[in-house]
mmCIF file of C-alpha atoms and ligand atoms in Angstrom:
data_model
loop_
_atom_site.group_PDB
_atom_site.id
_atom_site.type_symbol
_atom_site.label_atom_id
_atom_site.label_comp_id
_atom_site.label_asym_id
_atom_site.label_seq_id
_atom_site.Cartn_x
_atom_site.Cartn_y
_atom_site.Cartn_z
ATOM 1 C CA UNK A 24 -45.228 12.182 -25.503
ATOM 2 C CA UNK A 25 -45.606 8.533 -25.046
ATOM 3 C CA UNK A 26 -48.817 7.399 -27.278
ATOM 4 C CA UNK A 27 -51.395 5.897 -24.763
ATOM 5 C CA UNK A 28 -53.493 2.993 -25.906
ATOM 6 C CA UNK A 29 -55.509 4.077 -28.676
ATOM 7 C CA UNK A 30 -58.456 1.781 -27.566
ATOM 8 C CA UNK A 31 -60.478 3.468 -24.770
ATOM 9 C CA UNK A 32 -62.939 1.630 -22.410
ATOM 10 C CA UNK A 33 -66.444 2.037 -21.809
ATOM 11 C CA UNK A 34 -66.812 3.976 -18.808
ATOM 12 C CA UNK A 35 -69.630 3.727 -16.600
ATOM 13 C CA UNK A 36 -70.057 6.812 -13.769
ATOM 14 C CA UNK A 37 -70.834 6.457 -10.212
ATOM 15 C CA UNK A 38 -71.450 9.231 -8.086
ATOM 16 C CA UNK A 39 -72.088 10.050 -4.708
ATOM 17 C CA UNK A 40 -72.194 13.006 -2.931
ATOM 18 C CA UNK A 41 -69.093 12.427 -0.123
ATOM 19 C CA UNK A 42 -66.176 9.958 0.447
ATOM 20 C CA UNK A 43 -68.343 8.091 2.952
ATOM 21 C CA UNK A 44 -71.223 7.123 0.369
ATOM 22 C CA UNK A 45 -68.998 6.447 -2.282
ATOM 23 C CA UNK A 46 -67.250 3.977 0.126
ATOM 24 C CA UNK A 47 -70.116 2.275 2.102
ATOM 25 C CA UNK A 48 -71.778 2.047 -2.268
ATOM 26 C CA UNK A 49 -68.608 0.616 -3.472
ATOM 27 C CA UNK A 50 -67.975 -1.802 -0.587
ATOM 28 C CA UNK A 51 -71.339 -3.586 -1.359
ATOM 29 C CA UNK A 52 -70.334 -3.632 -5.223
ATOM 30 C CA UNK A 53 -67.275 -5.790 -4.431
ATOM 31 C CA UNK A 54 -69.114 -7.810 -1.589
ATOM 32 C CA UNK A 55 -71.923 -8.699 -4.872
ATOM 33 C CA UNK A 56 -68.448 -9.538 -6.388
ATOM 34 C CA UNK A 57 -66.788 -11.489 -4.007
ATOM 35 C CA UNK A 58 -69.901 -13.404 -3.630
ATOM 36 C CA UNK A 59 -70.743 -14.024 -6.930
ATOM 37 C CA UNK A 60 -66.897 -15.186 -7.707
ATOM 38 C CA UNK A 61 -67.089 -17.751 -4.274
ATOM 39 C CA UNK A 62 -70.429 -19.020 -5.699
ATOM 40 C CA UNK A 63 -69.393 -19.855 -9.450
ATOM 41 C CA UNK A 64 -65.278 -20.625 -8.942
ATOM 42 C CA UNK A 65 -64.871 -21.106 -5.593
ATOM 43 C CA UNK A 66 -62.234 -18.091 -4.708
ATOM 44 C CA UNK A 67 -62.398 -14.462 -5.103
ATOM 45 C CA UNK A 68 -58.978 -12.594 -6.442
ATOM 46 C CA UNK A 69 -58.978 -8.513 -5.677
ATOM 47 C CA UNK A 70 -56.157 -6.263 -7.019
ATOM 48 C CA UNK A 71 -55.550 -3.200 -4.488
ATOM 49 C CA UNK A 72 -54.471 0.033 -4.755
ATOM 50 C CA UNK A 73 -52.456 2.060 -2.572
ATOM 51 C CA UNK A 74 -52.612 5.892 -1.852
ATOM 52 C CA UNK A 75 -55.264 7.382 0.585
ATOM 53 C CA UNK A 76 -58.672 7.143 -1.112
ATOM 54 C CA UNK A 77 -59.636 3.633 -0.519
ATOM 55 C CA UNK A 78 -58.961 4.261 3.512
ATOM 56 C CA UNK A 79 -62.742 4.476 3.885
ATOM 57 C CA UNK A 80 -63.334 1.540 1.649
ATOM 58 C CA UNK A 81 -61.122 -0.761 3.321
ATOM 59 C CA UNK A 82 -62.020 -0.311 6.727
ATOM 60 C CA UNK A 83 -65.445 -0.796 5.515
ATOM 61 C CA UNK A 84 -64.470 -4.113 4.032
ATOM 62 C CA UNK A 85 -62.932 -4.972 7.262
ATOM 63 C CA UNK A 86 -66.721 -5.551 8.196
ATOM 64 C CA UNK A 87 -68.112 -8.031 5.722
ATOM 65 C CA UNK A 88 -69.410 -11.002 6.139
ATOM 66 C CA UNK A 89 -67.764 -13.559 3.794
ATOM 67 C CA UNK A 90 -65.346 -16.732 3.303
ATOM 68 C CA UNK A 91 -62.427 -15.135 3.742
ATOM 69 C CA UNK A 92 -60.167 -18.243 3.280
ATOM 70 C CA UNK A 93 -61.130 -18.090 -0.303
ATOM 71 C CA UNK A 94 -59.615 -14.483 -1.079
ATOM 72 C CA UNK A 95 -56.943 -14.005 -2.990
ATOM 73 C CA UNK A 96 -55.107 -10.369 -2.244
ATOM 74 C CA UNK A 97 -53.396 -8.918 -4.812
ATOM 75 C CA UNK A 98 -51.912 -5.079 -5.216
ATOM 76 C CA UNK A 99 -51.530 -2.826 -8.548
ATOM 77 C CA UNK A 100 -48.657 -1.322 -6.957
ATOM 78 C CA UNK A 101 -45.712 -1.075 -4.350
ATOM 79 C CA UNK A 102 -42.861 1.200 -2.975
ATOM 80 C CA UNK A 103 -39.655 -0.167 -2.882
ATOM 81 C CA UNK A 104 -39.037 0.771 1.261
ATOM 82 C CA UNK A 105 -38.594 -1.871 3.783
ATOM 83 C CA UNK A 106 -41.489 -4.626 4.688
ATOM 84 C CA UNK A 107 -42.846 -2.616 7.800
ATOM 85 C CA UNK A 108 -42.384 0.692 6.550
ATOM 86 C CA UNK A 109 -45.690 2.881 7.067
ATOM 87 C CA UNK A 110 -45.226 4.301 3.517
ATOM 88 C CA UNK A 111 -46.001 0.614 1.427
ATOM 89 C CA UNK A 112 -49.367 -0.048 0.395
ATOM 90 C CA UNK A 113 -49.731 -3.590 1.743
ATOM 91 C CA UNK A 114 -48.994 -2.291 5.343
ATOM 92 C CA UNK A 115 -51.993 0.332 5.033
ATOM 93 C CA UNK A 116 -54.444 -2.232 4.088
ATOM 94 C CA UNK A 117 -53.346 -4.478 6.719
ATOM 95 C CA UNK A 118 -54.043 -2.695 8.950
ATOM 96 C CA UNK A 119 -57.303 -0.898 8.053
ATOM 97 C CA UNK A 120 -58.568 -4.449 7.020
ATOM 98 C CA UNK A 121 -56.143 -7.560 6.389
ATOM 99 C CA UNK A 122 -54.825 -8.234 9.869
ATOM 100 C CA UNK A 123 -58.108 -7.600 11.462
ATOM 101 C CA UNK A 124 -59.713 -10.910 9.278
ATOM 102 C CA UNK A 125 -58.970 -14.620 8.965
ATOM 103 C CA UNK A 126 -57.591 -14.203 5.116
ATOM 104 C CA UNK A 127 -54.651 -16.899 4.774
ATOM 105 C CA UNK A 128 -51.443 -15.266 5.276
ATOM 106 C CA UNK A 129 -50.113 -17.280 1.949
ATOM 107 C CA UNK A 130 -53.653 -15.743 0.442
ATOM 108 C CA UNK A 131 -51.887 -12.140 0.801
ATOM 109 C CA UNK A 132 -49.920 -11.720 -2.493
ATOM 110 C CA UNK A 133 -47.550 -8.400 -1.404
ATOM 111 C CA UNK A 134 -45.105 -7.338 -3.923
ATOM 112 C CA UNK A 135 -41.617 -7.716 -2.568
ATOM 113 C CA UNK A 136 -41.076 -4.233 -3.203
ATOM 114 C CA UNK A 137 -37.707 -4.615 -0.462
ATOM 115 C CA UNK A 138 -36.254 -6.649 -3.023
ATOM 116 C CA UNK A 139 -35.607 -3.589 -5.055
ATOM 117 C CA UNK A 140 -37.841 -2.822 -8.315
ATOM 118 C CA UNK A 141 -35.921 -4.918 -10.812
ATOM 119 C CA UNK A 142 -36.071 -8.527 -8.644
ATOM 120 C CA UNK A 143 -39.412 -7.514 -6.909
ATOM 121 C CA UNK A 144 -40.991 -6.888 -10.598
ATOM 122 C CA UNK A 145 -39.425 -10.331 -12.041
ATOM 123 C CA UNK A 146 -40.810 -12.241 -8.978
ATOM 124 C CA UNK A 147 -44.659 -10.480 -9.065
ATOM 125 C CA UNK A 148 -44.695 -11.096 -12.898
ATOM 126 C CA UNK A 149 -44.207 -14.872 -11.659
ATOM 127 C CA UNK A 150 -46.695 -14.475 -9.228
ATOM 128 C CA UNK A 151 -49.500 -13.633 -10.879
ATOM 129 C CA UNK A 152 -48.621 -15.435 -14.267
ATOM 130 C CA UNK A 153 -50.780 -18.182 -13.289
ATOM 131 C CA UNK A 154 -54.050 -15.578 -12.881
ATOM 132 C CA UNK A 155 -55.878 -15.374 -16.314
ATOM 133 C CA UNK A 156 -58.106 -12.675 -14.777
ATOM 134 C CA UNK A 157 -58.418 -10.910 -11.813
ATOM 135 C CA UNK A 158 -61.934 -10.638 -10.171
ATOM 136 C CA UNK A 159 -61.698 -6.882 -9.733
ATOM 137 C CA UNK A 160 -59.039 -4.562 -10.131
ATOM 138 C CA UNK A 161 -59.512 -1.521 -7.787
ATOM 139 C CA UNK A 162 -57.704 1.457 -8.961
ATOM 140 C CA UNK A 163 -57.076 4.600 -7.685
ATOM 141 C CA UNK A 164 -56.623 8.154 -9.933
ATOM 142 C CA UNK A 165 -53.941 10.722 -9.513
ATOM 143 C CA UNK A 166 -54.185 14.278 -10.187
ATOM 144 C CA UNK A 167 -52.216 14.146 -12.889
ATOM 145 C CA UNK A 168 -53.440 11.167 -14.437
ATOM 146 C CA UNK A 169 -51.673 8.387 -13.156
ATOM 147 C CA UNK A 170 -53.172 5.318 -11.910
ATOM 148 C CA UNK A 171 -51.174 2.651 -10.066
ATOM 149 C CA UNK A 172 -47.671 3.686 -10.575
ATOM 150 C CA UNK A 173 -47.627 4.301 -14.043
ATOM 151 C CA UNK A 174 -47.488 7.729 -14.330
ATOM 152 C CA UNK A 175 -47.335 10.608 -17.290
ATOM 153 C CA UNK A 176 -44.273 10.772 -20.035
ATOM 154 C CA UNK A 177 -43.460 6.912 -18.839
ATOM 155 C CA UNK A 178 -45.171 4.913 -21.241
ATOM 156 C CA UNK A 179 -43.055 1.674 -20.686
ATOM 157 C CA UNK A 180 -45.869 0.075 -18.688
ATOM 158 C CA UNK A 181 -48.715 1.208 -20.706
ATOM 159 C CA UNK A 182 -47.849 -0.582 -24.169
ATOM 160 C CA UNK A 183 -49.593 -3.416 -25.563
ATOM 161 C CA UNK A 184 -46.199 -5.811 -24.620
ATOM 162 C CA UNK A 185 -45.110 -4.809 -21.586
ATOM 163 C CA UNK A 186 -44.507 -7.248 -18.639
ATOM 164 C CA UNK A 187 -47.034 -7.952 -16.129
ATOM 165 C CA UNK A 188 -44.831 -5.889 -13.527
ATOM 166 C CA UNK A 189 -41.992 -3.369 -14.031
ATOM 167 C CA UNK A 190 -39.805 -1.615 -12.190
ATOM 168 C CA UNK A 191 -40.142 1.895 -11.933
ATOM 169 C CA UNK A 192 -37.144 4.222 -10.907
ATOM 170 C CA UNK A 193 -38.201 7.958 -11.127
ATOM 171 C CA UNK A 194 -41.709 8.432 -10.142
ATOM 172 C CA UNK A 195 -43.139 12.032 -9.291
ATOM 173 C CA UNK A 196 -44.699 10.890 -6.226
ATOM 174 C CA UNK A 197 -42.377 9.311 -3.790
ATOM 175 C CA UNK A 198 -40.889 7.035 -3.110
ATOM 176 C CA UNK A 199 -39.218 7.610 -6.454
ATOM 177 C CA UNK A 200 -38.504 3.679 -6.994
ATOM 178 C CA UNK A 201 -41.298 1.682 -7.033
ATOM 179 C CA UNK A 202 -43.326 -1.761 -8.835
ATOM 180 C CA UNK A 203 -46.078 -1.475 -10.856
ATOM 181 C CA UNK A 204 -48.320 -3.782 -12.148
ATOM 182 C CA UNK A 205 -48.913 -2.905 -16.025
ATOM 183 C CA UNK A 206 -51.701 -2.052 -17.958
ATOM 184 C CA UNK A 207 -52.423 -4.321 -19.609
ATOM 185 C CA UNK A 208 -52.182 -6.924 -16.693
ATOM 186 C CA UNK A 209 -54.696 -4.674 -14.783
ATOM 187 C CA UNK A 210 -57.030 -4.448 -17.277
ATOM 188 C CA UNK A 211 -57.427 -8.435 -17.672
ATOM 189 C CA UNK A 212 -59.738 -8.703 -14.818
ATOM 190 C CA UNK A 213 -63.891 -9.135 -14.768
ATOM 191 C CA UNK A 214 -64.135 -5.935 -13.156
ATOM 192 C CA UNK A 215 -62.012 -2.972 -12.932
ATOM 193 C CA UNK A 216 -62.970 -0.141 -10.441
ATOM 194 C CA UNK A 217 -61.200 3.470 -10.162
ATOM 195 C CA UNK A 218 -61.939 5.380 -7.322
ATOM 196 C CA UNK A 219 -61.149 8.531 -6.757
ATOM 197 C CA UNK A 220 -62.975 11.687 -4.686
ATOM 198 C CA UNK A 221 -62.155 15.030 -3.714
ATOM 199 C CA UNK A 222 -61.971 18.521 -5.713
ATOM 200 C CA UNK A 223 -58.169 17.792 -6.225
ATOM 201 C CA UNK A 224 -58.769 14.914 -8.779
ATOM 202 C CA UNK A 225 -61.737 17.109 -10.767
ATOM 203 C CA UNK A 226 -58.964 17.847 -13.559
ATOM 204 C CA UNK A 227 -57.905 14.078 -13.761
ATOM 205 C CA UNK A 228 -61.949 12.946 -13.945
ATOM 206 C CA UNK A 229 -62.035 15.470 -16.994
ATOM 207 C CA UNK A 230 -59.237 14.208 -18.533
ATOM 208 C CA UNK A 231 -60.560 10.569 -18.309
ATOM 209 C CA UNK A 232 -63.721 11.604 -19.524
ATOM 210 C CA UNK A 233 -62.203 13.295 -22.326
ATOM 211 C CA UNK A 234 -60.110 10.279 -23.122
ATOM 212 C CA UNK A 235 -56.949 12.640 -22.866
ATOM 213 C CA UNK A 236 -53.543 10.340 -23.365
ATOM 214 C CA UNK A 237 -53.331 9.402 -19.283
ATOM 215 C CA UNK A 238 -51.967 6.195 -18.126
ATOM 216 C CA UNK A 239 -55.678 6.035 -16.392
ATOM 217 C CA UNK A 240 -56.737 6.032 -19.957
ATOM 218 C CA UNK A 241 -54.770 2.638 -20.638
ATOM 219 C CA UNK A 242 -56.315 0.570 -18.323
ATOM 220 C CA UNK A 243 -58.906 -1.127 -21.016
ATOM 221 C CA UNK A 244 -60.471 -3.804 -20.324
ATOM 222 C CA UNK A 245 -63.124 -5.419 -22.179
ATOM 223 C CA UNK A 246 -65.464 -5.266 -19.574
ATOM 224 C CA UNK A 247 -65.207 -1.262 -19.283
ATOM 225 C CA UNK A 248 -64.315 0.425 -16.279
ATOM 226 C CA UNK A 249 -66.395 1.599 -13.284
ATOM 227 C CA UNK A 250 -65.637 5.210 -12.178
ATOM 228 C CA UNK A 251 -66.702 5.984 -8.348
ATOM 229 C CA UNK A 252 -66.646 9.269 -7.490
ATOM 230 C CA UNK A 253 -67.991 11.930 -4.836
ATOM 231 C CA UNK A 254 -69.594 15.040 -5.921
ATOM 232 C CA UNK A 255 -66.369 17.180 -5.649
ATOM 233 C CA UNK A 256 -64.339 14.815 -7.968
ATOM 234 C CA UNK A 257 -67.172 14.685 -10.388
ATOM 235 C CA UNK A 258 -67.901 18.354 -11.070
ATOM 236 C CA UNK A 259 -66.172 18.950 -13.932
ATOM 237 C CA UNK A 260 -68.071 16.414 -15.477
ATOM 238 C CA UNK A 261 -71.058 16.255 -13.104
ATOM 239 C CA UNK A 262 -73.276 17.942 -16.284
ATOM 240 C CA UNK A 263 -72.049 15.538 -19.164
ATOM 241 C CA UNK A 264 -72.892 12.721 -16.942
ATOM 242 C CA UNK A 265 -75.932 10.363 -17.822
ATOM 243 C CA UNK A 266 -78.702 10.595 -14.610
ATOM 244 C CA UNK A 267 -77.726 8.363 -12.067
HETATM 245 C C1 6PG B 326 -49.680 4.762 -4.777
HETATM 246 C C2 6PG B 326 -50.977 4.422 -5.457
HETATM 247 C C3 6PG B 326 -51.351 5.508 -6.408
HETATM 248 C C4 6PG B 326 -52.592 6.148 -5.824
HETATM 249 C C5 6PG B 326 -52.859 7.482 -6.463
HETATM 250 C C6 6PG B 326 -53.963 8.211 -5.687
HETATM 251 O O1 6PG B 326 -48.867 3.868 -4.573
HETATM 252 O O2 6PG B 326 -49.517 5.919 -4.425
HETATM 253 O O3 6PG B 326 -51.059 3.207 -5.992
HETATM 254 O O4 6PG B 326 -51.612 5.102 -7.714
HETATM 255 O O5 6PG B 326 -53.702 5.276 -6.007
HETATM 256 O O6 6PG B 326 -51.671 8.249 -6.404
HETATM 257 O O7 6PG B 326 -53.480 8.408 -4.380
HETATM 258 P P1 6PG B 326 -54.439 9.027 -3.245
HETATM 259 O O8 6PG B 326 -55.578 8.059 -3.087
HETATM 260 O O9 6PG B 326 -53.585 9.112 -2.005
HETATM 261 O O10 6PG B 326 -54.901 10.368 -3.773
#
Protein backbone atom coordinates (compact mmCIF):
# COMPACT_ATOMS: atom_id res chain seq x y z
CA UNK A 1 0.00 0.00 0.00
CA UNK A 2 1.55 3.16 -1.13
CA UNK A 3 2.24 5.39 2.21
CA UNK A 4 0.15 8.66 1.77
CA UNK A 5 1.59 11.86 3.10
CA UNK A 6 1.96 11.54 6.66
CA UNK A 7 1.12 15.31 7.20
CA UNK A 8 -2.68 15.84 7.13
CA UNK A 9 -4.42 19.27 6.62
CA UNK A 10 -6.68 21.14 8.66
CA UNK A 11 -10.00 20.57 7.42
CA UNK A 12 -12.68 22.93 7.72
CA UNK A 13 -16.55 21.46 6.97
CA UNK A 14 -19.17 23.03 4.95
CA UNK A 15 -22.46 21.74 4.72
CA UNK A 16 -25.54 22.28 3.07
CA UNK A 17 -28.47 20.47 2.79
CA UNK A 18 -28.65 19.78 -1.37
CA UNK A 19 -26.32 20.13 -4.43
CA UNK A 20 -28.00 23.44 -5.24
CA UNK A 21 -27.01 25.26 -1.84
CA UNK A 22 -23.78 23.85 -1.71
CA UNK A 23 -23.25 25.32 -5.24
CA UNK A 24 -24.99 28.78 -5.18
CA UNK A 25 -22.61 28.89 -1.15
CA UNK A 26 -19.52 27.87 -2.86
CA UNK A 27 -19.87 30.06 -5.96
CA UNK A 28 -19.89 33.22 -3.71
CA UNK A 29 -16.74 31.76 -1.75
CA UNK A 30 -14.67 31.83 -4.97
CA UNK A 31 -16.35 35.15 -6.28
CA UNK A 32 -14.89 36.70 -2.42
CA UNK A 33 -11.77 34.96 -3.94
CA UNK A 34 -11.55 36.07 -7.25
CA UNK A 35 -12.18 39.47 -5.99
CA UNK A 36 -9.95 39.66 -3.35
CA UNK A 37 -6.99 38.13 -5.73
CA UNK A 38 -8.01 41.04 -8.70
CA UNK A 39 -7.86 43.64 -5.87
CA UNK A 40 -4.33 42.79 -4.24
CA UNK A 41 -2.35 41.11 -7.56
CA UNK A 42 -4.20 42.04 -10.26
CA UNK A 43 -5.28 38.37 -11.75
CA UNK A 44 -7.11 35.56 -10.30
CA UNK A 45 -5.65 31.79 -11.12
CA UNK A 46 -8.46 28.80 -10.45
CA UNK A 47 -7.49 25.09 -10.76
CA UNK A 48 -10.66 22.96 -12.00
CA UNK A 49 -11.78 19.76 -11.59
CA UNK A 50 -13.49 17.53 -13.83
CA UNK A 51 -16.20 14.81 -13.10
CA UNK A 52 -19.93 15.79 -12.56
CA UNK A 53 -20.20 17.56 -9.20
CA UNK A 54 -19.10 20.99 -9.99
CA UNK A 55 -21.92 21.06 -13.01
CA UNK A 56 -24.04 23.19 -10.68
CA UNK A 57 -21.13 25.29 -9.61
CA UNK A 58 -19.98 26.18 -12.91
CA UNK A 59 -22.99 27.16 -14.51
CA UNK A 60 -23.47 29.25 -11.54
CA UNK A 61 -20.14 30.90 -12.14
CA UNK A 62 -21.18 31.44 -15.63
CA UNK A 63 -23.25 34.32 -13.91
CA UNK A 64 -20.80 36.47 -12.02
CA UNK A 65 -20.03 39.64 -12.30
CA UNK A 66 -16.22 40.10 -12.55
CA UNK A 67 -13.00 41.04 -14.75
CA UNK A 68 -12.84 38.20 -16.53
CA UNK A 69 -9.75 39.18 -18.64
CA UNK A 70 -7.81 38.77 -15.50
CA UNK A 71 -8.59 34.90 -14.92
CA UNK A 72 -6.30 32.52 -15.26
CA UNK A 73 -8.00 28.80 -15.93
CA UNK A 74 -6.25 26.06 -14.89
CA UNK A 75 -7.43 22.12 -14.48
CA UNK A 76 -6.22 19.36 -11.79
CA UNK A 77 -6.82 16.89 -14.36
CA UNK A 78 -7.40 15.60 -18.04
CA UNK A 79 -8.30 12.49 -20.22
CA UNK A 80 -6.12 11.70 -22.82
CA UNK A 81 -9.22 11.60 -25.80
CA UNK A 82 -9.27 13.99 -28.59
CA UNK A 83 -9.70 18.03 -28.08
CA UNK A 84 -13.59 18.01 -28.72
CA UNK A 85 -14.36 14.87 -27.20
CA UNK A 86 -17.47 15.23 -24.71
CA UNK A 87 -15.60 13.01 -22.17
CA UNK A 88 -12.46 15.83 -21.31
CA UNK A 89 -12.93 18.06 -18.55
CA UNK A 90 -12.05 21.34 -20.26
CA UNK A 91 -14.92 20.76 -22.84
CA UNK A 92 -17.55 20.40 -19.86
CA UNK A 93 -16.60 23.60 -18.32
CA UNK A 94 -16.65 25.33 -21.52
CA UNK A 95 -19.51 24.88 -22.05
CA UNK A 96 -21.40 25.18 -18.74
CA UNK A 97 -19.29 28.43 -18.23
CA UNK A 98 -16.00 29.27 -20.32
CA UNK A 99 -17.41 29.86 -23.78
CA UNK A 100 -20.38 31.66 -22.50
CA UNK A 101 -17.77 34.65 -20.90
CA UNK A 102 -15.13 37.02 -22.27
CA UNK A 103 -12.08 34.97 -20.43
CA UNK A 104 -8.98 35.27 -22.95
CA UNK A 105 -8.76 32.25 -24.96
CA UNK A 106 -4.72 32.24 -24.16
CA UNK A 107 -6.18 32.76 -20.31
CA UNK A 108 -7.62 29.02 -20.68
CA UNK A 109 -4.68 26.76 -19.62
CA UNK A 110 -6.19 23.06 -20.97
CA UNK A 111 -3.92 20.21 -20.57
CA UNK A 112 -3.03 18.78 -23.94
CA UNK A 113 -4.29 15.61 -22.84
CA UNK A 114 -4.41 14.59 -27.08
CA UNK A 115 -0.83 14.72 -26.89
CA UNK A 116 -0.84 11.48 -25.04
CA UNK A 117 -0.06 11.42 -21.09
CA UNK A 118 3.72 11.33 -21.28
CA UNK A 119 4.17 14.73 -23.72
CA UNK A 120 0.87 16.31 -22.38
CA UNK A 121 2.33 15.87 -18.62
CA UNK A 122 5.97 17.28 -19.68
CA UNK A 123 4.29 20.30 -21.41
CA UNK A 124 1.59 21.16 -18.27
CA UNK A 125 4.56 20.75 -15.80
CA UNK A 126 6.04 23.69 -18.08
CA UNK A 127 2.99 25.41 -17.97
CA UNK A 128 2.36 26.01 -14.72
CA UNK A 129 6.11 26.09 -13.51
CA UNK A 130 5.97 29.71 -13.54
CA UNK A 131 2.73 29.70 -10.88
CA UNK A 132 4.14 29.79 -7.25
CA UNK A 133 0.54 29.36 -6.02
CA UNK A 134 -2.63 28.88 -7.33
CA UNK A 135 -5.54 31.11 -6.02
CA UNK A 136 -7.83 28.16 -5.38
CA UNK A 137 -7.62 24.71 -6.21
CA UNK A 138 -11.15 23.19 -6.60
CA UNK A 139 -11.17 19.54 -6.13
CA UNK A 140 -13.52 17.04 -6.51
CA UNK A 141 -13.74 13.48 -4.23
CA UNK A 142 -14.23 10.02 -5.56
CA UNK A 143 -15.86 7.24 -3.89
CA UNK A 144 -13.02 5.55 -3.39
CA UNK A 145 -10.85 8.21 -2.39
CA UNK A 146 -9.37 9.64 -5.26
CA UNK A 147 -9.20 13.20 -6.01
CA UNK A 148 -8.06 14.54 -9.39
CA UNK A 149 -6.67 11.57 -11.08
CA UNK A 150 -4.61 10.24 -8.55
CA UNK A 151 -6.26 7.43 -7.44
CA UNK A 152 -5.75 4.40 -4.68
CA UNK A 153 -2.54 1.84 -4.79
CA UNK A 154 -0.83 4.64 -7.28
CA UNK A 155 1.15 6.62 -5.08
CA UNK A 156 3.55 8.03 -7.82
CA UNK A 157 1.77 11.39 -7.78
CA UNK A 158 1.21 11.69 -4.17
CA UNK A 159 5.00 11.75 -2.90
CA UNK A 160 6.74 14.64 -1.61
CA UNK A 161 8.99 14.74 -5.22
CA UNK A 162 6.84 14.05 -7.74
CA UNK A 163 6.45 16.29 -10.87
CA UNK A 164 3.95 18.91 -11.11
CA UNK A 165 2.02 16.64 -13.75
CA UNK A 166 2.27 12.91 -14.57
CA UNK A 167 1.03 10.70 -16.77
CA UNK A 168 -1.26 8.24 -15.70
CA UNK A 169 -1.88 4.92 -17.72
CA UNK A 170 -4.30 2.59 -15.77
CA UNK A 171 -6.87 4.50 -13.96
CA UNK A 172 -10.13 2.75 -12.54
CA UNK A 173 -12.32 5.27 -13.93
CA UNK A 174 -12.05 5.72 -17.61
CA UNK A 175 -10.56 6.78 -19.73
CA UNK A 176 -7.80 4.56 -18.39
CA UNK A 177 -4.90 7.07 -19.65
CA UNK A 178 -5.05 10.24 -18.34
CA UNK A 179 -2.82 13.67 -16.76
CA UNK A 180 -2.86 14.58 -13.46
CA UNK A 181 -1.72 17.37 -11.75
CA UNK A 182 0.19 16.11 -8.44
CA UNK A 183 -0.24 16.62 -5.01
CA UNK A 184 1.83 18.41 -4.06
CA UNK A 185 1.39 20.98 -6.98
CA UNK A 186 -2.35 21.16 -5.95
CA UNK A 187 -1.83 21.75 -2.62
CA UNK A 188 0.48 24.99 -3.25
CA UNK A 189 -2.40 27.22 -3.74
CA UNK A 190 -4.11 30.00 -1.13
CA UNK A 191 -7.12 28.04 -1.13
CA UNK A 192 -7.95 24.55 -1.84
CA UNK A 193 -11.69 23.51 -2.07
CA UNK A 194 -13.08 19.73 -2.39
CA UNK A 195 -16.45 19.36 -3.28
CA UNK A 196 -18.23 16.59 -3.27
CA UNK A 197 -22.27 15.69 -2.55
CA UNK A 198 -24.42 12.85 -2.78
CA UNK A 199 -24.91 9.56 -0.51
CA UNK A 200 -22.39 7.78 -2.91
CA UNK A 201 -19.30 9.76 -1.61
CA UNK A 202 -20.53 9.32 2.38
CA UNK A 203 -17.74 6.46 2.65
CA UNK A 204 -15.01 8.72 0.98
CA UNK A 205 -16.11 11.92 3.48
CA UNK A 206 -15.46 9.29 6.36
CA UNK A 207 -12.40 8.26 5.17
CA UNK A 208 -11.14 11.92 4.84
CA UNK A 209 -12.34 12.67 8.08
CA UNK A 210 -10.65 9.81 9.48
CA UNK A 211 -7.45 10.73 7.75
CA UNK A 212 -7.49 7.12 6.15
CA UNK A 213 -4.28 6.79 3.55
CA UNK A 214 -6.48 8.37 0.34
CA UNK A 215 -4.85 10.34 -2.30
CA UNK A 216 -7.67 13.04 -1.06
CA UNK A 217 -5.70 12.81 2.09
CA UNK A 218 -2.43 14.14 0.25
CA UNK A 219 -3.58 17.19 -0.91
CA UNK A 220 -1.98 19.39 2.16
CA UNK A 221 -1.68 22.54 1.95
CA UNK A 222 -0.73 24.90 4.52
CA UNK A 223 -3.69 26.77 4.34
CA UNK A 224 -6.00 23.58 5.14
CA UNK A 225 -8.61 22.46 2.99
CA UNK A 226 -12.29 23.48 2.67
CA UNK A 227 -14.71 20.50 2.46
CA UNK A 228 -18.28 21.43 0.78
CA UNK A 229 -20.68 19.05 1.12
CA UNK A 230 -24.61 18.40 0.98
CA UNK A 231 -26.34 16.66 3.70
CA UNK A 232 -26.24 13.18 1.99
CA UNK A 233 -22.38 13.28 1.53
CA UNK A 234 -21.95 14.46 5.04
CA UNK A 235 -23.86 11.88 7.06
CA UNK A 236 -21.42 9.73 8.04
CA UNK A 237 -19.82 12.44 9.63
CA UNK A 238 -22.75 14.87 9.95
CA UNK A 239 -22.52 14.10 14.10
CA UNK A 240 -18.63 14.57 14.55
CA UNK A 241 -18.98 17.77 12.77
CA UNK A 242 -18.46 21.17 14.71
CA UNK A 243 -22.08 23.37 14.43
CA UNK A 244 -22.13 25.14 11.38
C1 LIG B 1 -12.20 13.28 -13.39
C2 LIG B 1 -12.14 14.14 -12.16
C3 LIG B 1 -12.26 13.29 -10.94
C4 LIG B 1 -13.59 13.66 -10.32
C5 LIG B 1 -14.02 12.63 -9.31
C6 LIG B 1 -15.47 12.89 -8.90
O1 LIG B 1 -11.46 13.55 -14.33
O2 LIG B 1 -13.01 12.37 -13.40
O3 LIG B 1 -11.13 15.01 -12.09
O4 LIG B 1 -11.25 13.45 -9.99
O5 LIG B 1 -13.49 14.94 -9.71
O6 LIG B 1 -13.94 11.35 -9.92
O7 LIG B 1 -16.26 12.77 -10.06
P1 LIG B 1 -17.83 13.12 -10.01
O8 LIG B 1 -17.93 14.57 -9.64
O9 LIG B 1 -18.34 12.85 -11.40
O10 LIG B 1 -18.43 12.22 -8.95
Amino acid sequence: MAQYALRRAELRWHVRATPGLVAAALAEEIASQARQALERRGSYSIVLSGGSTPRPLYGILRGLTTDWARWHIYFSDERCVPRDDPRRNDALVRSLWLDHVDIRKQHIHSIPAELGAEAAAAAYAQAVHSVDLFDTTLLGLGEDGHTASLFPNDGRGIEPDAPDALAVRQAPKPPRERVSLSAGRLSSSRSVVMLATGEGKSGAVAALYDKAAIPAAAIVPSVGVDVWLDSAAAAAVRARLPAD
